[in-house]
């Protein structure tokens, strides 16, 4: 299956993708994770991206498109993939469609995980990640075990200020991909509010 997982920042895409890929046996390709790895490694792309990410702005299309298209052409993605956080602009959606058309492929589904803005800030500012395992926690909604508290990290773009900028960019630049995929009849809306197990069940149903 070739899937795009879309939705506002903090909607729970990373949390749910970790559960779904085990079941679907396809790679989870998060452009956010790839960019954070590039920042950590200090590559030229990472150095460029860091400034945008910290401010809650989008990294330029040219950088992200090349990175994502190269990644879906790797061997492990031959039979399918779950793209998380890409595409995020109409230009990215068009580039993905063109690259897939060239390979005689198309997307099976675009899942839109919907969560109201009012819930997003709390989800984002309370998020902590375990750098050893990549597990995503929330200090209230999914509290980490006490013995790993000291090693947890908070993303530098998980401040209330950057969160507001990310939400605004989402509505301005990313929301236009929704009609793009609606026109192609592959958009499936899933309610991302509630118990994470219930959200997983809704996603499984939406993926058919
Ligand atoms: P990226 O890493 O993609 O961030 P994002 O889309 O903003 O999404 P998040 O990772 O913040 O949230 P999520 O939906 O995965 O939620 P999570 O599961 O963690 O991108 C970061 C930056 O990179 C961008 O701002 C941009 O600068 C750049 N970038 C990336 N891709 C790009 C692109 N294509 N083009 C340009 N720039 C790009 O959950 C959040 C919290 O909520 C967690 O604490 C979790 O425990 C909790 N939670 C999850 N589910 C529930 C639930 N059901 N109930 C209560 N709490 C929940």
XYZ file of N, CA, C and O in Angstrom, residues 13 25 43 45 51 53 69 75 79 85 87 121 133 144 150-152 166 175 179 191 198 205 208:
96
model
N 0.091 11.736 14.283
C 0.527 10.963 13.110
C 1.670 10.010 13.480
O 1.636 8.837 13.125
N 3.338 -3.643 7.416
C 4.664 -4.084 6.951
C 5.192 -3.229 5.799
O 5.622 -3.736 4.760
N 24.511 17.979 8.361
C 24.677 18.021 6.902
C 24.268 19.409 6.390
O 23.549 20.142 7.088
N 22.017 20.169 4.218
C 20.548 20.246 4.205
C 20.023 20.447 5.618
O 19.074 21.209 5.844
N 16.988 26.225 10.834
C 16.487 27.582 11.066
C 14.969 27.621 10.865
O 14.232 28.186 11.679
N 12.854 25.026 10.911
C 12.139 24.134 11.829
C 11.969 24.775 13.199
O 10.899 24.720 13.796
N 11.363 12.191 -2.402
C 11.272 11.381 -3.633
C 12.417 10.366 -3.675
O 12.217 9.202 -4.023
N 14.886 0.632 -1.942
C 14.402 -0.753 -2.062
C 13.287 -1.131 -1.112
O 12.332 -1.792 -1.502
N 7.440 -2.022 -2.333
C 6.087 -2.600 -2.254
C 5.085 -1.673 -1.566
O 3.906 -2.018 -1.448
N 3.808 13.528 6.972
C 4.281 14.921 6.945
C 4.733 15.374 5.573
O 5.301 16.460 5.429
N 3.183 15.012 1.356
C 3.421 16.411 1.024
C 2.749 17.376 2.002
O 1.780 17.029 2.658
N -2.198 22.601 20.965
C -1.129 23.223 21.767
C -0.783 22.345 22.975
O 0.401 22.103 23.259
N 14.682 4.920 22.105
C 13.744 4.030 21.399
C 12.880 4.765 20.370
O 12.231 4.122 19.548
N 5.347 8.857 30.619
C 6.464 7.907 30.527
C 6.729 7.234 31.866
O 6.406 7.798 32.916
N 14.624 11.047 33.055
C 15.823 11.876 32.906
C 16.358 11.921 31.480
O 17.053 12.865 31.111
N 16.092 10.883 30.707
C 16.677 10.883 29.364
C 15.724 11.422 28.285
O 16.111 11.542 27.119
N 14.496 11.742 28.659
C 13.536 12.210 27.658
C 13.927 13.586 27.121
O 14.514 14.403 27.825
N 3.409 26.886 13.482
C 3.205 25.636 12.717
C 1.736 25.463 12.349
O 1.414 25.028 11.249
N -3.296 22.883 4.155
C -4.725 22.609 3.920
C -5.079 22.539 2.426
O -5.938 21.734 2.048
N -8.224 19.529 -0.859
C -9.028 19.446 -2.096
C -8.304 18.748 -3.238
O -8.930 18.075 -4.061
N -11.200 10.857 12.542
C -11.223 11.671 13.759
C -10.046 11.254 14.662
O -9.946 10.101 15.071
N -8.698 3.838 20.236
C -9.895 4.071 19.409
C -9.493 4.708 18.077
O -10.059 4.393 17.029
N -9.935 0.817 10.079
C -11.183 0.727 9.319
C -11.089 1.589 8.039
O -11.476 1.151 6.953
N -9.234 0.058 5.315
C -9.955 -1.075 4.715
C -9.160 -2.339 4.762
O -9.127 -3.136 3.863
